[in-house]
GROMACS .gro file of C-alpha atoms in nm:
model
  251
    1UNK     CA    1  -0.472  -1.398  -1.487
    2UNK     CA    2  -0.848  -1.372  -1.549
    3UNK     CA    3  -1.033  -1.646  -1.803
    4UNK     CA    4  -1.310  -1.587  -2.049
    5UNK     CA    5  -1.493  -1.893  -1.929
    6UNK     CA    6  -1.794  -1.941  -2.152
    7UNK     CA    7  -2.145  -2.061  -2.055
    8UNK     CA    8  -2.252  -2.438  -2.077
    9UNK     CA    9  -2.556  -2.555  -2.327
   10UNK     CA   10  -2.837  -2.448  -2.046
   11UNK     CA   11  -2.678  -2.113  -2.000
   12UNK     CA   12  -2.525  -2.110  -1.656
   13UNK     CA   13  -2.180  -1.960  -1.639
   14UNK     CA   14  -1.942  -2.255  -1.609
   15UNK     CA   15  -1.752  -2.234  -1.256
   16UNK     CA   16  -1.411  -2.230  -1.235
   17UNK     CA   17  -1.283  -2.617  -1.178
   18UNK     CA   18  -1.590  -2.664  -1.435
   19UNK     CA   19  -1.323  -2.487  -1.742
   20UNK     CA   20  -1.053  -2.668  -1.841
   21UNK     CA   21  -0.829  -2.473  -2.165
   22UNK     CA   22  -0.511  -2.500  -2.340
   23UNK     CA   23  -0.211  -2.409  -2.142
   24UNK     CA   24   0.061  -2.497  -2.326
   25UNK     CA   25  -0.163  -2.232  -2.581
   26UNK     CA   26  -0.211  -1.993  -2.286
   27UNK     CA   27   0.137  -1.961  -2.146
   28UNK     CA   28   0.272  -1.849  -2.537
   29UNK     CA   29   0.072  -1.597  -2.528
   30UNK     CA   30   0.131  -1.526  -2.190
   31UNK     CA   31   0.562  -1.562  -2.271
   32UNK     CA   32   0.492  -1.396  -2.624
   33UNK     CA   33   0.226  -1.078  -2.615
   34UNK     CA   34   0.081  -1.271  -2.902
   35UNK     CA   35  -0.232  -1.368  -3.014
   36UNK     CA   36  -0.252  -1.764  -3.110
   37UNK     CA   37  -0.577  -1.850  -3.402
   38UNK     CA   38  -0.635  -2.234  -3.445
   39UNK     CA   39  -0.955  -2.212  -3.667
   40UNK     CA   40  -0.873  -2.548  -3.923
   41UNK     CA   41  -0.773  -2.752  -3.675
   42UNK     CA   42  -0.465  -2.742  -3.404
   43UNK     CA   43  -0.126  -2.681  -3.569
   44UNK     CA   44   0.229  -2.679  -3.521
   45UNK     CA   45   0.367  -2.779  -3.180
   46UNK     CA   46   0.005  -2.797  -3.038
   47UNK     CA   47  -0.069  -3.056  -3.262
   48UNK     CA   48   0.058  -3.365  -3.025
   49UNK     CA   49  -0.026  -3.133  -2.614
   50UNK     CA   50  -0.215  -3.410  -2.453
   51UNK     CA   51  -0.444  -3.138  -2.271
   52UNK     CA   52  -0.562  -3.048  -2.620
   53UNK     CA   53  -0.562  -3.373  -2.721
   54UNK     CA   54  -0.788  -3.517  -2.436
   55UNK     CA   55  -1.021  -3.209  -2.499
   56UNK     CA   56  -1.052  -3.297  -2.850
   57UNK     CA   57  -1.058  -2.999  -2.941
   58UNK     CA   58  -1.124  -2.844  -3.329
   59UNK     CA   59  -1.040  -2.459  -3.300
   60UNK     CA   60  -0.856  -2.239  -3.041
   61UNK     CA   61  -0.861  -1.814  -3.059
   62UNK     CA   62  -0.667  -1.688  -2.795
   63UNK     CA   63  -0.548  -1.327  -2.731
   64UNK     CA   64  -0.408  -1.109  -2.450
   65UNK     CA   65  -0.548  -0.892  -2.316
   66UNK     CA   66  -0.327  -0.554  -2.210
   67UNK     CA   67  -0.373  -0.226  -2.001
   68UNK     CA   68  -0.239   0.022  -1.731
   69UNK     CA   69  -0.188  -0.228  -1.428
   70UNK     CA   70  -0.247  -0.005  -1.098
   71UNK     CA   71   0.117  -0.043  -1.019
   72UNK     CA   72   0.309   0.076  -1.334
   73UNK     CA   73   0.299   0.366  -1.587
   74UNK     CA   74   0.281   0.126  -1.900
   75UNK     CA   75   0.123  -0.144  -2.040
   76UNK     CA   76   0.118  -0.474  -1.944
   77UNK     CA   77  -0.070  -0.779  -1.959
   78UNK     CA   78  -0.397  -0.792  -1.760
   79UNK     CA   79  -0.505  -1.087  -1.837
   80UNK     CA   80  -0.660  -1.364  -2.101
   81UNK     CA   81  -0.939  -1.414  -2.367
   82UNK     CA   82  -0.925  -1.784  -2.443
   83UNK     CA   83  -1.226  -1.969  -2.741
   84UNK     CA   84  -1.212  -2.320  -2.854
   85UNK     CA   85  -1.406  -2.562  -2.978
   86UNK     CA   86  -1.402  -2.951  -3.058
   87UNK     CA   87  -1.554  -2.825  -3.430
   88UNK     CA   88  -1.368  -2.645  -3.666
   89UNK     CA   89  -1.449  -2.307  -3.735
   90UNK     CA   90  -1.478  -2.139  -4.047
   91UNK     CA   91  -1.122  -2.060  -4.177
   92UNK     CA   92  -1.089  -1.661  -4.013
   93UNK     CA   93  -1.101  -1.379  -4.163
   94UNK     CA   94  -0.890  -1.035  -4.204
   95UNK     CA   95  -1.208  -0.896  -4.040
   96UNK     CA   96  -1.265  -1.217  -3.852
   97UNK     CA   97  -0.944  -1.149  -3.634
   98UNK     CA   98  -1.005  -0.733  -3.662
   99UNK     CA   99  -1.299  -0.793  -3.439
  100UNK     CA  100  -1.150  -1.041  -3.235
  101UNK     CA  101  -0.861  -0.844  -3.120
  102UNK     CA  102  -1.131  -0.540  -3.179
  103UNK     CA  103  -1.321  -0.793  -2.834
  104UNK     CA  104  -1.004  -0.765  -2.681
  105UNK     CA  105  -0.893  -0.431  -2.639
  106UNK     CA  106  -1.241  -0.369  -2.563
  107UNK     CA  107  -1.147  -0.657  -2.198
  108UNK     CA  108  -0.820  -0.482  -2.171
  109UNK     CA  109  -0.946  -0.153  -2.084
  110UNK     CA  110  -1.281  -0.271  -1.871
  111UNK     CA  111  -0.919  -0.474  -1.708
  112UNK     CA  112  -0.765  -0.138  -1.671
  113UNK     CA  113  -1.072  -0.017  -1.525
  114UNK     CA  114  -1.060  -0.258  -1.244
  115UNK     CA  115  -0.737  -0.217  -1.221
  116UNK     CA  116  -0.811   0.182  -1.162
  117UNK     CA  117  -1.058   0.085  -0.903
  118UNK     CA  118  -0.855  -0.111  -0.759
  119UNK     CA  119  -0.531   0.207  -0.656
  120UNK     CA  120  -0.838   0.412  -0.566
  121UNK     CA  121  -1.006   0.225  -0.293
  122UNK     CA  122  -0.590   0.131  -0.219
  123UNK     CA  123  -0.516   0.558  -0.167
  124UNK     CA  124  -0.890   0.568   0.018
  125UNK     CA  125  -0.785   0.278   0.280
  126UNK     CA  126  -0.427   0.482   0.319
  127UNK     CA  127  -0.607   0.784   0.362
  128UNK     CA  128  -0.829   0.641   0.596
  129UNK     CA  129  -0.541   0.490   0.801
  130UNK     CA  130  -0.269   0.832   0.752
  131UNK     CA  131  -0.636   1.001   0.950
  132UNK     CA  132  -0.602   0.764   1.229
  133UNK     CA  133  -0.191   0.791   1.262
  134UNK     CA  134  -0.274   1.209   1.267
  135UNK     CA  135  -0.498   1.144   1.517
  136UNK     CA  136  -0.335   0.913   1.738
  137UNK     CA  137  -0.017   1.122   1.719
  138UNK     CA  138  -0.265   1.481   1.756
  139UNK     CA  139  -0.341   1.280   2.158
  140UNK     CA  140  -0.012   1.193   2.207
  141UNK     CA  141   0.053   1.594   2.244
  142UNK     CA  142  -0.020   1.774   2.585
  143UNK     CA  143  -0.443   1.901   2.529
  144UNK     CA  144  -0.362   2.186   2.778
  145UNK     CA  145  -0.108   2.350   2.901
  146UNK     CA  146   0.049   2.443   3.214
  147UNK     CA  147  -0.041   2.752   3.372
  148UNK     CA  148   0.217   3.032   3.624
  149UNK     CA  149   0.111   3.361   3.677
  150UNK     CA  150   0.485   3.506   3.640
  151UNK     CA  151   0.551   3.316   3.270
  152UNK     CA  152   0.306   3.180   3.030
  153UNK     CA  153   0.320   2.862   2.780
  154UNK     CA  154   0.205   2.859   2.381
  155UNK     CA  155   0.296   2.563   2.173
  156UNK     CA  156   0.126   2.518   1.817
  157UNK     CA  157   0.249   2.231   1.543
  158UNK     CA  158   0.137   2.138   1.201
  159UNK     CA  159   0.292   1.858   1.055
  160UNK     CA  160   0.403   1.919   0.673
  161UNK     CA  161   0.217   1.577   0.578
  162UNK     CA  162  -0.085   1.369   0.741
  163UNK     CA  163   0.214   1.285   1.037
  164UNK     CA  164   0.596   1.391   1.092
  165UNK     CA  165   0.808   1.372   1.377
  166UNK     CA  166   0.811   1.730   1.528
  167UNK     CA  167   0.686   1.662   1.898
  168UNK     CA  168   0.668   1.836   2.273
  169UNK     CA  169   0.517   1.773   2.540
  170UNK     CA  170   0.492   1.958   2.955
  171UNK     CA  171   0.461   1.798   3.288
  172UNK     CA  172   0.440   1.945   3.611
  173UNK     CA  173   0.621   1.750   3.870
  174UNK     CA  174   0.541   1.773   4.228
  175UNK     CA  175   0.751   2.055   4.302
  176UNK     CA  176   0.521   2.265   4.104
  177UNK     CA  177   0.829   2.346   3.849
  178UNK     CA  178   0.741   2.341   3.483
  179UNK     CA  179   0.933   2.083   3.228
  180UNK     CA  180   0.919   2.085   2.841
  181UNK     CA  181   1.003   1.895   2.681
  182UNK     CA  182   1.099   2.017   2.218
  183UNK     CA  183   1.224   1.731   1.974
  184UNK     CA  184   1.292   1.683   1.565
  185UNK     CA  185   1.259   1.392   1.414
  186UNK     CA  186   1.488   1.384   1.121
  187UNK     CA  187   1.298   1.288   0.838
  188UNK     CA  188   0.947   1.306   0.759
  189UNK     CA  189   0.621   1.133   0.759
  190UNK     CA  190   0.520   0.831   0.902
  191UNK     CA  191   0.848   0.662   0.973
  192UNK     CA  192   0.905   1.005   1.152
  193UNK     CA  193   0.641   0.976   1.316
  194UNK     CA  194   0.689   0.654   1.510
  195UNK     CA  195   1.055   0.791   1.626
  196UNK     CA  196   0.855   1.062   1.806
  197UNK     CA  197   0.589   0.875   1.926
  198UNK     CA  198   0.900   0.544   2.059
  199UNK     CA  199   1.072   0.924   2.233
  200UNK     CA  200   0.712   1.040   2.410
  201UNK     CA  201   0.623   0.718   2.534
  202UNK     CA  202   0.977   0.629   2.705
  203UNK     CA  203   1.046   0.980   2.857
  204UNK     CA  204   0.708   0.977   3.022
  205UNK     CA  205   0.706   0.695   3.137
  206UNK     CA  206   1.070   0.808   3.332
  207UNK     CA  207   0.976   1.146   3.429
  208UNK     CA  208   0.630   0.985   3.595
  209UNK     CA  209   0.823   0.722   3.781
  210UNK     CA  210   1.048   1.060   3.934
  211UNK     CA  211   1.355   1.035   3.711
  212UNK     CA  212   1.577   1.298   3.729
  213UNK     CA  213   1.587   1.470   3.387
  214UNK     CA  214   1.925   1.372   3.255
  215UNK     CA  215   1.913   1.074   3.393
  216UNK     CA  216   1.586   0.990   3.211
  217UNK     CA  217   1.776   1.133   2.856
  218UNK     CA  218   2.101   0.890   2.927
  219UNK     CA  219   1.845   0.628   2.919
  220UNK     CA  220   1.660   0.723   2.680
  221UNK     CA  221   1.958   0.741   2.416
  222UNK     CA  222   2.116   0.410   2.522
  223UNK     CA  223   1.721   0.297   2.435
  224UNK     CA  224   1.738   0.464   2.077
  225UNK     CA  225   2.049   0.340   2.004
  226UNK     CA  226   1.981  -0.006   2.067
  227UNK     CA  227   1.655   0.035   1.898
  228UNK     CA  228   1.652   0.247   1.605
  229UNK     CA  229   1.895   0.199   1.271
  230UNK     CA  230   2.229   0.392   1.280
  231UNK     CA  231   2.069   0.679   1.017
  232UNK     CA  232   1.793   0.745   1.305
  233UNK     CA  233   1.837   1.051   1.485
  234UNK     CA  234   1.633   1.331   1.704
  235UNK     CA  235   1.742   1.701   1.846
  236UNK     CA  236   1.579   1.751   2.174
  237UNK     CA  237   1.602   1.986   2.443
  238UNK     CA  238   1.465   1.952   2.807
  239UNK     CA  239   1.398   2.194   3.005
  240UNK     CA  240   1.261   2.237   3.331
  241UNK     CA  241   1.154   2.615   3.552
  242UNK     CA  242   1.026   2.677   3.870
  243UNK     CA  243   0.771   2.898   3.965
  244UNK     CA  244   1.038   3.183   4.030
  245UNK     CA  245   1.161   3.172   3.664
  246UNK     CA  246   1.542   3.020   3.732
  247UNK     CA  247   1.625   2.650   3.638
  248UNK     CA  248   1.815   2.423   3.365
  249UNK     CA  249   1.810   2.260   3.046
  250UNK     CA  250   1.958   2.042   2.866
  251UNK     CA  251   2.069   1.999   2.494
   0.00000   0.00000   0.00000
């Protein structure tokens, strides 16, 4: 919560450690969401509070500041407007209370705007992270496609969101064959993108090490069963074609 700390006699703003207020009054306003006005001496249960007696307070006005928080769609308590004095104030009239309530309302609007700015900043940072994730995932896809005389290879991928769970890759073993993989991870967004990156990286490392496609997929399947949740899976198709156009596939 934020407190209106005021100024000292020289007009300098008070530091946080210099500001002292009645915690019991603030706690009641926070709990009930209603203002507390005591202009002609401290009354009721607050009269014997140790902090109030120590500060020799003669008047307190404490009002809740309501507004829409950054994470929510209904008004909530964003702060407290707190005023006190060691001297008695003149009796608060209806107009005085109306002015203070209006001040608290406007202060609540200011805090609401601050919360909105926080939301916009968080959204901007999230969009930056998603853009970076999109660039990273795009870079995992082949930058160029292998060329053959007897057939051509074409590929295209565009996620419905910034990132997704679709992936493809091509490799050209020393034998001159074309080895390709096409996969669709269940789900969308970051979770699917993370799993697709894991699949692509694990499979690529094994194929580069010379592991046969069938054994590579068996090892990949075991790895995913150990490292991912039971409801996470991918549909995958792997094929190998020689320059003559014959080969094998595993689905």
